[in-house]
mmCIF file of C-alpha atoms in Angstrom:
data_model
loop_
_atom_site.group_PDB
_atom_site.id
_atom_site.type_symbol
_atom_site.label_atom_id
_atom_site.label_comp_id
_atom_site.label_asym_id
_atom_site.label_seq_id
_atom_site.Cartn_x
_atom_site.Cartn_y
_atom_site.Cartn_z
ATOM 1 C CA MET A 20 0.000 0.000 0.000
ATOM 2 C CA SER A 21 1.437 3.357 -0.985
ATOM 3 C CA THR A 22 1.175 6.629 0.907
ATOM 4 C CA HIS A 23 -0.027 9.795 -0.832
ATOM 5 C CA ILE A 24 0.535 13.305 0.536
ATOM 6 C CA TYR A 25 -0.986 16.327 -1.207
ATOM 7 C CA ASN A 26 -0.208 19.979 -0.521
ATOM 8 C CA ALA A 27 -1.161 23.181 -2.319
ATOM 9 C CA ILE A 28 -0.299 26.836 -1.847
ATOM 10 C CA GLU A 29 -0.836 30.081 -3.719
ATOM 11 C CA ILE A 30 2.356 31.948 -4.508
ATOM 12 C CA GLN A 31 2.277 35.577 -5.615
ATOM 13 C CA VAL A 32 4.627 35.165 -8.588
ATOM 14 C CA PRO A 33 3.835 34.285 -12.219
ATOM 15 C CA VAL A 34 3.668 30.607 -13.161
ATOM 16 C CA GLN A 35 6.838 30.737 -15.270
ATOM 17 C CA GLN A 36 8.931 31.961 -12.334
ATOM 18 C CA ALA A 37 7.468 29.360 -9.978
ATOM 19 C CA PHE A 38 8.008 26.572 -12.521
ATOM 20 C CA ASP A 39 11.584 27.603 -13.345
ATOM 21 C CA TYR A 40 12.569 27.690 -9.679
ATOM 22 C CA ALA A 41 10.714 24.658 -8.275
ATOM 23 C CA CYS A 42 11.670 22.360 -11.165
ATOM 24 C CA ALA A 43 15.391 23.040 -10.760
ATOM 25 C CA PRO A 44 16.542 20.437 -8.212
ATOM 26 C CA SER A 45 19.628 22.535 -7.408
ATOM 27 C CA HIS A 46 17.198 24.881 -5.594
ATOM 28 C CA TRP A 47 15.496 22.171 -3.529
ATOM 29 C CA PRO A 48 17.801 22.472 -0.478
ATOM 30 C CA ASP A 49 16.870 26.184 -0.352
ATOM 31 C CA TRP A 50 13.201 25.446 0.286
ATOM 32 C CA HIS A 51 12.628 21.784 1.109
ATOM 33 C CA PRO A 52 13.664 20.890 4.665
ATOM 34 C CA SER A 53 14.244 17.227 3.750
ATOM 35 C CA SER A 54 16.659 17.978 0.902
ATOM 36 C CA LEU A 55 20.229 18.013 2.214
ATOM 37 C CA LYS A 56 22.302 17.869 -0.976
ATOM 38 C CA ILE A 57 21.698 17.539 -4.716
ATOM 39 C CA TYR A 58 24.182 15.865 -7.063
ATOM 40 C CA THR A 59 23.659 17.264 -10.563
ATOM 41 C CA ASN A 60 25.612 18.978 -13.305
ATOM 42 C CA ASN A 61 22.589 21.083 -14.255
ATOM 43 C CA ALA A 62 21.532 24.185 -12.326
ATOM 44 C CA GLY A 63 18.346 24.660 -14.377
ATOM 45 C CA ILE A 64 15.085 22.830 -14.891
ATOM 46 C CA ALA A 65 15.446 19.051 -14.865
ATOM 47 C CA SER A 66 13.850 17.993 -18.138
ATOM 48 C CA ALA A 67 12.287 14.616 -18.927
ATOM 49 C CA GLY A 68 14.901 11.878 -18.993
ATOM 50 C CA THR A 69 17.283 13.754 -16.693
ATOM 51 C CA SER A 70 18.773 11.838 -13.767
ATOM 52 C CA PHE A 71 20.289 13.239 -10.583
ATOM 53 C CA GLU A 72 20.867 12.168 -6.996
ATOM 54 C CA GLU A 73 19.882 13.590 -3.635
ATOM 55 C CA ASP A 74 20.698 13.098 0.034
ATOM 56 C CA VAL A 75 17.652 13.553 2.267
ATOM 57 C CA ARG A 76 16.489 13.454 5.856
ATOM 58 C CA ALA A 77 12.761 12.761 5.768
ATOM 59 C CA GLY A 78 10.660 11.844 8.740
ATOM 60 C CA GLY A 79 13.831 11.770 10.824
ATOM 61 C CA ARG A 80 15.494 9.151 8.607
ATOM 62 C CA THR A 81 18.369 9.756 6.193
ATOM 63 C CA GLY A 82 18.618 8.315 2.726
ATOM 64 C CA HIS A 83 20.112 8.619 -0.729
ATOM 65 C CA LEU A 84 17.779 8.921 -3.727
ATOM 66 C CA VAL A 85 18.424 8.367 -7.416
ATOM 67 C CA TRP A 86 15.942 10.452 -9.413
ATOM 68 C CA THR A 87 14.716 10.209 -12.993
ATOM 69 C CA VAL A 88 12.483 12.952 -14.376
ATOM 70 C CA THR A 89 9.533 11.317 -16.135
ATOM 71 C CA GLU A 90 7.568 14.418 -17.154
ATOM 72 C CA CYS A 91 8.351 18.065 -17.741
ATOM 73 C CA ALA A 92 5.452 19.864 -19.412
ATOM 74 C CA ASN A 93 6.503 23.512 -19.581
ATOM 75 C CA VAL A 94 4.814 25.663 -16.951
ATOM 76 C CA GLN A 95 2.215 22.997 -16.164
ATOM 77 C CA ARG A 96 3.604 19.776 -14.698
ATOM 78 C CA TRP A 97 6.835 18.199 -13.530
ATOM 79 C CA THR A 98 7.178 14.619 -12.281
ATOM 80 C CA GLY A 99 10.153 12.707 -10.969
ATOM 81 C CA GLN A 100 10.528 9.174 -9.690
ATOM 82 C CA ALA A 101 13.176 8.122 -7.198
ATOM 83 C CA ALA A 102 14.648 4.913 -5.912
ATOM 84 C CA VAL A 103 15.754 5.163 -2.277
ATOM 85 C CA ASP A 104 18.767 3.285 -0.926
ATOM 86 C CA ASN A 105 16.530 1.470 1.624
ATOM 87 C CA GLY A 106 14.417 -0.077 -1.156
ATOM 88 C CA ALA A 107 11.591 2.479 -1.022
ATOM 89 C CA SER A 108 10.356 4.237 -4.142
ATOM 90 C CA LEU A 109 8.644 7.559 -4.553
ATOM 91 C CA THR A 110 7.076 9.860 -7.088
ATOM 92 C CA VAL A 111 6.797 13.619 -6.756
ATOM 93 C CA SER A 112 4.569 15.628 -9.082
ATOM 94 C CA TYR A 113 4.305 19.404 -9.238
ATOM 95 C CA HIS A 114 1.317 21.087 -10.890
ATOM 96 C CA PHE A 115 1.255 24.789 -11.708
ATOM 97 C CA SER A 116 -1.763 26.888 -12.654
ATOM 98 C CA ALA A 117 -2.310 30.621 -12.927
ATOM 99 C CA THR A 118 -4.522 32.322 -10.383
ATOM 100 C CA ALA A 119 -6.900 35.195 -11.135
ATOM 101 C CA ASN A 120 -4.524 37.706 -9.555
ATOM 102 C CA GLY A 121 -1.513 36.690 -11.680
ATOM 103 C CA GLY A 122 0.021 34.359 -9.117
ATOM 104 C CA THR A 123 0.521 30.609 -9.143
ATOM 105 C CA LEU A 124 -1.360 27.758 -7.536
ATOM 106 C CA PHE A 125 1.402 25.244 -6.777
ATOM 107 C CA GLU A 126 0.261 21.701 -6.055
ATOM 108 C CA ARG A 127 2.595 18.961 -4.872
ATOM 109 C CA HIS A 128 1.789 15.257 -4.831
ATOM 110 C CA LEU A 129 4.133 12.877 -3.045
ATOM 111 C CA GLN A 130 3.489 9.174 -3.309
ATOM 112 C CA TYR A 131 5.814 6.620 -1.764
ATOM 113 C CA GLU A 132 5.978 2.878 -1.274
ATOM 114 C CA LEU A 133 7.970 1.320 1.543
ATOM 115 C CA PRO A 134 9.763 -1.999 1.025
ATOM 116 C CA ASN A 135 9.013 -3.954 4.197
ATOM 117 C CA LEU A 136 6.525 -4.454 6.992
ATOM 118 C CA ALA A 137 8.687 -2.787 9.659
ATOM 119 C CA LEU A 138 8.889 0.470 7.653
ATOM 120 C CA LYS A 139 5.179 0.283 6.843
ATOM 121 C CA ILE A 140 4.343 0.042 10.543
ATOM 122 C CA LEU A 141 6.768 2.887 11.334
ATOM 123 C CA ASN A 142 5.130 4.915 8.561
ATOM 124 C CA PHE A 143 1.698 4.328 10.062
ATOM 125 C CA LEU A 144 2.830 5.233 13.567
ATOM 126 C CA LEU A 145 5.198 8.126 12.872
ATOM 127 C CA LEU A 146 6.783 8.707 9.464
ATOM 128 C CA ARG A 147 3.706 9.716 7.481
ATOM 129 C CA ARG A 148 2.823 12.475 9.953
ATOM 130 C CA ARG A 149 6.389 13.785 10.002
ATOM 131 C CA ILE A 150 6.695 13.676 6.220
ATOM 132 C CA ALA A 151 3.331 15.419 5.829
ATOM 133 C CA ASP A 152 4.505 18.179 8.188
ATOM 134 C CA GLU A 153 7.782 18.530 6.260
ATOM 135 C CA SER A 154 5.847 18.689 2.977
ATOM 136 C CA ALA A 155 3.588 21.467 4.258
ATOM 137 C CA LEU A 156 6.625 23.364 5.558
ATOM 138 C CA SER A 157 8.358 22.982 2.191
ATOM 139 C CA LEU A 158 5.496 24.738 0.401
ATOM 140 C CA ARG A 159 5.492 27.614 2.879
ATOM 141 C CA ARG A 160 9.265 27.947 2.441
ATOM 142 C CA LEU A 161 8.902 27.824 -1.365
ATOM 143 C CA GLN A 162 6.280 30.562 -1.191
ATOM 144 C CA SER A 163 8.508 32.692 1.018
ATOM 145 C CA GLU A 164 11.612 32.114 -1.112
ATOM 146 C CA LEU A 165 9.878 32.927 -4.407
ATOM 147 C CA GLN A 166 8.053 35.981 -3.108
ATOM 148 C CA ALA A 167 11.282 37.311 -1.564
ATOM 149 C CA ARG A 168 13.081 36.842 -4.899
ATOM 150 C CA TYR A 169 10.451 38.190 -7.277
ATOM 151 C CA VAL A 170 7.961 40.416 -5.487
ATOM 152 C CA ASN A 171 8.953 44.049 -5.116
ATOM 153 C CA THR A 172 8.431 45.142 -1.554
ATOM 154 C CA PRO A 173 8.234 48.825 -0.574
#
């Protein structure tokens, strides 16, 4: 049984700016609390077929992920799949849509599958809640980071 975590937030920057920033894994450690280090030769958007690696601490547990980008639909969707060194697998999808006021509705779907019964029990008791909290925090940090970069403040 897989776990699905959904978060959404409105960010007061145009879709193109949100897409360009969020879909560049080199920026992930700036806004996602679980992302410790990215291993990539590309500082820009990770396009479909791109692979990169990441060190994470999620739910209090550390791991190394090997990512492959499976979808990159300009300014609409980005999806990556990762294999985790503990045997888990996950998929992250970002969806971007324009809001009436010129901002961006950013939606993040995280779906993960754990490899054994012990991790599934730990997920039920503790990990899912921690990961959900980290996911919500990541969107608030993304919002703050993007608005600080792109919104003119008096």
